[in-house]
PDB file of C-alpha atoms and ligand atoms in Angstrom:
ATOM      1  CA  UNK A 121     199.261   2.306 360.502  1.00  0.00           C
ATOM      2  CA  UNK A 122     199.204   6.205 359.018  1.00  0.00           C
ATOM      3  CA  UNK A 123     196.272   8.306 359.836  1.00  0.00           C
ATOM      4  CA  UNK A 124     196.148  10.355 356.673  1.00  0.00           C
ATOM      5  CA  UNK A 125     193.643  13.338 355.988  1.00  0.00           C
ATOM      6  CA  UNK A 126     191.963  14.813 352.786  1.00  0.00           C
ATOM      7  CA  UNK A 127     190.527  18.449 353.104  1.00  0.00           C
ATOM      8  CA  UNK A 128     188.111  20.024 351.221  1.00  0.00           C
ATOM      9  CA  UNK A 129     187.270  23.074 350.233  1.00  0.00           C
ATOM     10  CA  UNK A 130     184.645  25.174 349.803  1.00  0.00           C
ATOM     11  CA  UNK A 131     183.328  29.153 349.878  1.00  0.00           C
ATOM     12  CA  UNK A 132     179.472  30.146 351.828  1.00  0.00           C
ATOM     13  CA  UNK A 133     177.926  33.408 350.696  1.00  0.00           C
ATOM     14  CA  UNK A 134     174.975  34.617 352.985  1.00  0.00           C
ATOM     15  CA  UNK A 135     172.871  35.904 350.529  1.00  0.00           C
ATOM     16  CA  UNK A 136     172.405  35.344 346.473  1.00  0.00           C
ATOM     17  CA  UNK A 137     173.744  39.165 346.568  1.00  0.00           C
ATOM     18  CA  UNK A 138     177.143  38.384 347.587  1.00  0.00           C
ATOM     19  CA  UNK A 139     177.407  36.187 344.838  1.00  0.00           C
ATOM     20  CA  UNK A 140     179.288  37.760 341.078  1.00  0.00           C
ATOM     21  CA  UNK A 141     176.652  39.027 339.220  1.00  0.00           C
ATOM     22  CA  UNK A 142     177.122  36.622 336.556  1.00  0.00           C
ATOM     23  CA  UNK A 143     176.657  33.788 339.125  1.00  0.00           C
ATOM     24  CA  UNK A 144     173.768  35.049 340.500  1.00  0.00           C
ATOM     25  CA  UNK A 145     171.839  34.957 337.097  1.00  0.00           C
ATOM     26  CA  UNK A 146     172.844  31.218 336.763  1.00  0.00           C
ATOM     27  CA  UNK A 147     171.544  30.532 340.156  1.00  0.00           C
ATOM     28  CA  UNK A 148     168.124  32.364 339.467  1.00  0.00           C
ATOM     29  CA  UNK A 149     168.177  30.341 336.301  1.00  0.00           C
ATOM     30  CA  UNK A 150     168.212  27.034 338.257  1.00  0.00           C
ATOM     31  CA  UNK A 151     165.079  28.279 339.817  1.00  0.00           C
ATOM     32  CA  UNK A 152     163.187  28.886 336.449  1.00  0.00           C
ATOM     33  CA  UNK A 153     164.738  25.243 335.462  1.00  0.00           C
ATOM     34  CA  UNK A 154     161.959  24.254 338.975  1.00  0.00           C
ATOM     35  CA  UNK A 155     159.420  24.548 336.787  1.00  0.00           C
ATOM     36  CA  UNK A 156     159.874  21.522 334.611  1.00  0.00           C
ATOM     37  CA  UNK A 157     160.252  19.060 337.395  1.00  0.00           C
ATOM     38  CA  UNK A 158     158.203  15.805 337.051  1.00  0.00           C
ATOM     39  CA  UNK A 159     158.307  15.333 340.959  1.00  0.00           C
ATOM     40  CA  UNK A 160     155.042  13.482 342.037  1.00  0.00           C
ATOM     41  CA  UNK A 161     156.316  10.899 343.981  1.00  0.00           C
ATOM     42  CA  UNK A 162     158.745  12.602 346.223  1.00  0.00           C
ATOM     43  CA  UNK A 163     157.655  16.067 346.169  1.00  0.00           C
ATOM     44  CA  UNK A 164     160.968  17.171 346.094  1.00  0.00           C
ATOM     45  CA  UNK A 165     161.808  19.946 342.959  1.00  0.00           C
ATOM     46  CA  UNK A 166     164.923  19.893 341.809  1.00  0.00           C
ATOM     47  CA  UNK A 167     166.648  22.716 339.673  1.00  0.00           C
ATOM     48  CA  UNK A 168     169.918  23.138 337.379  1.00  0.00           C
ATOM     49  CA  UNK A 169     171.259  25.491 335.172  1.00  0.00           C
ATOM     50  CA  UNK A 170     174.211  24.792 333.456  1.00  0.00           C
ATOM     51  CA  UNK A 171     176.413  27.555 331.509  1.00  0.00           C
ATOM     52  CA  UNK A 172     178.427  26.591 328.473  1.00  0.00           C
ATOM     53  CA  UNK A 173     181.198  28.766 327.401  1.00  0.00           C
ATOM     54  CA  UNK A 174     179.096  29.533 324.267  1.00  0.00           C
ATOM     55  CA  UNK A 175     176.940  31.266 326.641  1.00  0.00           C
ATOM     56  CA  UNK A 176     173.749  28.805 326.484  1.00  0.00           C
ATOM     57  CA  UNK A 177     171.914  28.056 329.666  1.00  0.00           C
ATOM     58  CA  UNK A 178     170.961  24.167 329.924  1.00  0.00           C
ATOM     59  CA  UNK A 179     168.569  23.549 332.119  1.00  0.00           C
ATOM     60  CA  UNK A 180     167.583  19.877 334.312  1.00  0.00           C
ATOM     61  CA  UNK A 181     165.165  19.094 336.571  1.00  0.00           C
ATOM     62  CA  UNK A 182     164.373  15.980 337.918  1.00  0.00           C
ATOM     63  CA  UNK A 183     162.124  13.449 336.179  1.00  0.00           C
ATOM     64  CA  UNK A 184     160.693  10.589 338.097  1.00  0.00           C
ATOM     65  CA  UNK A 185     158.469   7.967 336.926  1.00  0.00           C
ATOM     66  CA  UNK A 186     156.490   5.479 338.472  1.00  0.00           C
ATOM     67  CA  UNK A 187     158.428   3.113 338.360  1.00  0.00           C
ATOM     68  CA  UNK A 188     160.437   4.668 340.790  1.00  0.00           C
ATOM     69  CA  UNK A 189     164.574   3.676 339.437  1.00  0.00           C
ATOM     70  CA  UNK A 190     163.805   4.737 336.022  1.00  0.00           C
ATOM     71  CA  UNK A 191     164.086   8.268 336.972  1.00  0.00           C
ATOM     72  CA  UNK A 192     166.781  10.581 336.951  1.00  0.00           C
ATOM     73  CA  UNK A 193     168.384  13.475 338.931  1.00  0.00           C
ATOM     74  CA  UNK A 194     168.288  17.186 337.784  1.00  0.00           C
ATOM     75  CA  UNK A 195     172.231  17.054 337.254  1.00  0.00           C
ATOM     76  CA  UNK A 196     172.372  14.317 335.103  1.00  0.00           C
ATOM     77  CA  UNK A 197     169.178  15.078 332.668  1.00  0.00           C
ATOM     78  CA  UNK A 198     171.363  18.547 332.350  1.00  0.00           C
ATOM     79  CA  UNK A 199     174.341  16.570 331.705  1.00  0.00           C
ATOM     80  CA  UNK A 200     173.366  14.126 329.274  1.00  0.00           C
ATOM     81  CA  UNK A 201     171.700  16.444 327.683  1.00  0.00           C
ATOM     82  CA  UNK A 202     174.856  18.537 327.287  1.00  0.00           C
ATOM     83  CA  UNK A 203     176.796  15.470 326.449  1.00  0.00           C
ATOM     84  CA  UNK A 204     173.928  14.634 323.598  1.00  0.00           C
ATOM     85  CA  UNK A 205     173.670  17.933 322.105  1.00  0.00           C
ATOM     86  CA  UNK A 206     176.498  20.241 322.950  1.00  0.00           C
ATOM     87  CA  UNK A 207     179.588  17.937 323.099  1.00  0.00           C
ATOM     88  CA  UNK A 208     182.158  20.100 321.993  1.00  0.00           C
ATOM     89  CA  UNK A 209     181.285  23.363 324.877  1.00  0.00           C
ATOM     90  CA  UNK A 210     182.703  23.600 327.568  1.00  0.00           C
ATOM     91  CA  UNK A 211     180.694  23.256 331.097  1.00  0.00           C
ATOM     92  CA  UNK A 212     181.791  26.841 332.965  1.00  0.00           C
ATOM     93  CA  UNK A 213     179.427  26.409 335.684  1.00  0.00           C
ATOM     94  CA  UNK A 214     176.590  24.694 338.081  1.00  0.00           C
ATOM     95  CA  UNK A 215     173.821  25.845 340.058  1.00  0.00           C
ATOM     96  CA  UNK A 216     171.644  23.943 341.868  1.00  0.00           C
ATOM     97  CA  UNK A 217     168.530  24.658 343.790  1.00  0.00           C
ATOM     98  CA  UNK A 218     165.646  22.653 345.782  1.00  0.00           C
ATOM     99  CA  UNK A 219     162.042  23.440 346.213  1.00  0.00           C
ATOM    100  CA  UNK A 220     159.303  21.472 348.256  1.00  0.00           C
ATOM    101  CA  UNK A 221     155.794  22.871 349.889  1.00  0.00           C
ATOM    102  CA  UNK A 222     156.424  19.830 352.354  1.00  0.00           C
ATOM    103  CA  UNK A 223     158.706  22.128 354.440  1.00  0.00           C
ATOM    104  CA  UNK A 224     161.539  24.719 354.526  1.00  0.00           C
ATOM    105  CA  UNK A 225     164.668  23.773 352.925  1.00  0.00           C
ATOM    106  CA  UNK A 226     167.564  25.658 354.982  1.00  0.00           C
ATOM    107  CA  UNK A 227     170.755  23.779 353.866  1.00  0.00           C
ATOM    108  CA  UNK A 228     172.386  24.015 350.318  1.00  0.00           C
ATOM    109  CA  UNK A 229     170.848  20.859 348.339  1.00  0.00           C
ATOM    110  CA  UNK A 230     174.142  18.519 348.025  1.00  0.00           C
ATOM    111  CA  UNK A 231     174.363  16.116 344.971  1.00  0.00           C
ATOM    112  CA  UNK A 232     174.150  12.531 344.860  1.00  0.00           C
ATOM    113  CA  UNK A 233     176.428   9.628 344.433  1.00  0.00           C
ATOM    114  CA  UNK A 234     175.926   9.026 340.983  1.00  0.00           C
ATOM    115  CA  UNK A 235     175.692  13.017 339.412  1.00  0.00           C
ATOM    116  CA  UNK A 236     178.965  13.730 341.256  1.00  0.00           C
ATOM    117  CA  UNK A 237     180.405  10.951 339.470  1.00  0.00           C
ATOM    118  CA  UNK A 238     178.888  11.882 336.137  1.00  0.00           C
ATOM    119  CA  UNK A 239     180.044  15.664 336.712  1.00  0.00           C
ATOM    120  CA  UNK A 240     184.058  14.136 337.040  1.00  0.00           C
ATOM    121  CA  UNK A 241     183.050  12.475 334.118  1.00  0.00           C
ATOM    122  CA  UNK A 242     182.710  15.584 332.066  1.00  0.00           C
ATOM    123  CA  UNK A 243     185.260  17.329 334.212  1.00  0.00           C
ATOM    124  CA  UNK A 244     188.270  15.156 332.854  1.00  0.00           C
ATOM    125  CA  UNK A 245     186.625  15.018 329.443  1.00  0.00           C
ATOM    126  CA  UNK A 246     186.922  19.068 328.996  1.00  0.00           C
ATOM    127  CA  UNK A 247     190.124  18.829 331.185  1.00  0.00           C
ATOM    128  CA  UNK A 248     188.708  21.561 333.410  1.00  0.00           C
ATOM    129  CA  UNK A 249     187.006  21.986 336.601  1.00  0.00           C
ATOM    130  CA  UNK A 250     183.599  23.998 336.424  1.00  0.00           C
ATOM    131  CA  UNK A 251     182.492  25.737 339.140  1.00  0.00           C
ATOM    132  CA  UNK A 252     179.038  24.069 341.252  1.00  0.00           C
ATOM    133  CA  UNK A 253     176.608  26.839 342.972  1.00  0.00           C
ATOM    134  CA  UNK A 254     174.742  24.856 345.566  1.00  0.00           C
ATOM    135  CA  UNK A 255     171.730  27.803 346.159  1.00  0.00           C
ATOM    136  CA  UNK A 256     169.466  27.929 349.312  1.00  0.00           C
ATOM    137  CA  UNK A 257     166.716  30.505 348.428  1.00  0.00           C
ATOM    138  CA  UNK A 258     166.470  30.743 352.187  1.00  0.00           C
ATOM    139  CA  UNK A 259     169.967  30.033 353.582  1.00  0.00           C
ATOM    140  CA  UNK A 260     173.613  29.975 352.499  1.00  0.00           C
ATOM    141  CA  UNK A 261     174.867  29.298 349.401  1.00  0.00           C
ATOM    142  CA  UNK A 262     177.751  27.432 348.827  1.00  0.00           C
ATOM    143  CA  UNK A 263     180.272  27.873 345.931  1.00  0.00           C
ATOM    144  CA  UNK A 264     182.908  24.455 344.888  1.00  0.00           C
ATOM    145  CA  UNK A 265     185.313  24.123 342.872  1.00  0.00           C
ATOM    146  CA  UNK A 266     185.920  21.063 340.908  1.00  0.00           C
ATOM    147  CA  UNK A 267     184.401  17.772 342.173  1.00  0.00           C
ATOM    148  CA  UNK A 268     187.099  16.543 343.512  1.00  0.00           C
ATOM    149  CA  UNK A 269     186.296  18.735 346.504  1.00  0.00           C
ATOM    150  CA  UNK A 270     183.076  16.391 346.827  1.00  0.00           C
ATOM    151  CA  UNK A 271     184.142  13.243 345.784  1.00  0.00           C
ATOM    152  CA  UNK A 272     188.549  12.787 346.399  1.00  0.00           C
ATOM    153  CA  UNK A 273     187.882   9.568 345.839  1.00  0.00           C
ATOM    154  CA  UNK A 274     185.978   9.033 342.928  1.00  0.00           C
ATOM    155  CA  UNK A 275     186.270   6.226 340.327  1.00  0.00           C
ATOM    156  CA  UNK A 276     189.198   7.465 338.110  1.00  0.00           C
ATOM    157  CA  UNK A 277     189.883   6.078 334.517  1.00  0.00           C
ATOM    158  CA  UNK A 278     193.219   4.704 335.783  1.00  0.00           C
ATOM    159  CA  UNK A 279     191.197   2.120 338.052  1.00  0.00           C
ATOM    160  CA  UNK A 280     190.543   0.095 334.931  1.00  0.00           C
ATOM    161  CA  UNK A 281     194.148  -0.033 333.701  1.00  0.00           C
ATOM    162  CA  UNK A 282     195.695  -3.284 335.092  1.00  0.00           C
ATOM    163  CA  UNK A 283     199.098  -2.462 334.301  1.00  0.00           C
TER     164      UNK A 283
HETATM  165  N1  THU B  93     167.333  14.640 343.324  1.00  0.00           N
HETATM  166  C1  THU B  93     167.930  15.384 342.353  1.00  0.00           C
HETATM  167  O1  THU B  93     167.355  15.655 341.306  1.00  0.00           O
HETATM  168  N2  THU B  93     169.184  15.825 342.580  1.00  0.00           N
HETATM  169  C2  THU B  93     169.861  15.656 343.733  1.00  0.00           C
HETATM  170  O2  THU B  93     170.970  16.161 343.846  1.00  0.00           O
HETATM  171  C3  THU B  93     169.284  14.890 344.838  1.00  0.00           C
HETATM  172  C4  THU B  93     167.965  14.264 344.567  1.00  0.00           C
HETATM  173  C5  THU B  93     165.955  14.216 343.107  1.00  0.00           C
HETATM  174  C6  THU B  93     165.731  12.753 342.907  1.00  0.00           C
HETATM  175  C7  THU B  93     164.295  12.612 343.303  1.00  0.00           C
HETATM  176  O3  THU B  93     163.474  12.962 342.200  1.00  0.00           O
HETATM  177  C8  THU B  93     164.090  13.674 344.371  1.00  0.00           C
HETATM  178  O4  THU B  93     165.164  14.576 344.230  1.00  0.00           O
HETATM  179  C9  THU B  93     164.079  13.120 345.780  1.00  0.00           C
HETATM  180  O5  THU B  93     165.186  12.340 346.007  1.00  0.00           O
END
């Protein structure tokens, strides 16, 4: 047996004002993008703001429905919408942000499964990493690169090769 180890990285910032300027706009984007979420069930607002290289802002939120699987994450309704409309810009960079009156959110709001998936999806379709903001309006905000520093061992195209 060989005990191996993957590391990941990633950078925390304090405040939104230690962030590039450039990257704090996206992030304050992501909380305008709070606005549209269809969140009855859970409560739970969920915010993204995607830049393109054109410059465009896309923005997702999350849109649930009564029937409770037939909803979607904020990533992916900004994603597939970018993959509908925009194919051919490139994804430069993330930020995502969480809102509920339930409580205080304190921790950087961390993708799911399936987005992270669908992000490497359009990762290795652009060939290039984007960069994901993960802002807490009231803690730290984390900055990754690529997600393969979420997800080392995603489902890669190669899987499905036999040969
Ligand atoms: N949600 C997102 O939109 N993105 C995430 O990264 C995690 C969870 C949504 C799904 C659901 O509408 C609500 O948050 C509670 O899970």
């Amino acid at each position: 047996m060989i005990k191996k180890e993957i590391n990941i990285a990633f950078e925390e910032f304090e405040s939104i004002n230690k962030l590039e300027e450039k990257d704090q706009l996206l992030c304050k984007e992501a909380v305008k993008a709070l606005e549209n979420s269809h969140s009855p069930y859970s409560k739970f607002r969920v915010g993204v703001a995607v830049k393109l290289a054109s410059g465009k802002i896309i923005y997702g939120s999350n849109q649930e429905n009564v029937a409770y699987p037939s909803g979607l994450c904020a990533e992916r309704v900004a994603l597939f919408a970018i993959g509908a409309n925009y194919p051919d810009d490139e994804i430069v960079s993330i930020a995502i942000t969480a809102q509920t009156n339930e409580f205080n959110i304190l921790q950087p709001i961390t993708p799911c499964g399936s987005c992270l998936q669908v992000m490497a999806e359009y990762e290795k379709k652009q060939s290039k990493e984007f960069d994901i903001f993960l802002y807490c309006v009231n803690g730290p905000i984390w900055k990754v690169k690529g997600v393969n520093n979420f997800l080392p061992f995603l489902f890669f195209e190669d899987r499905l090769n036999k040969g």
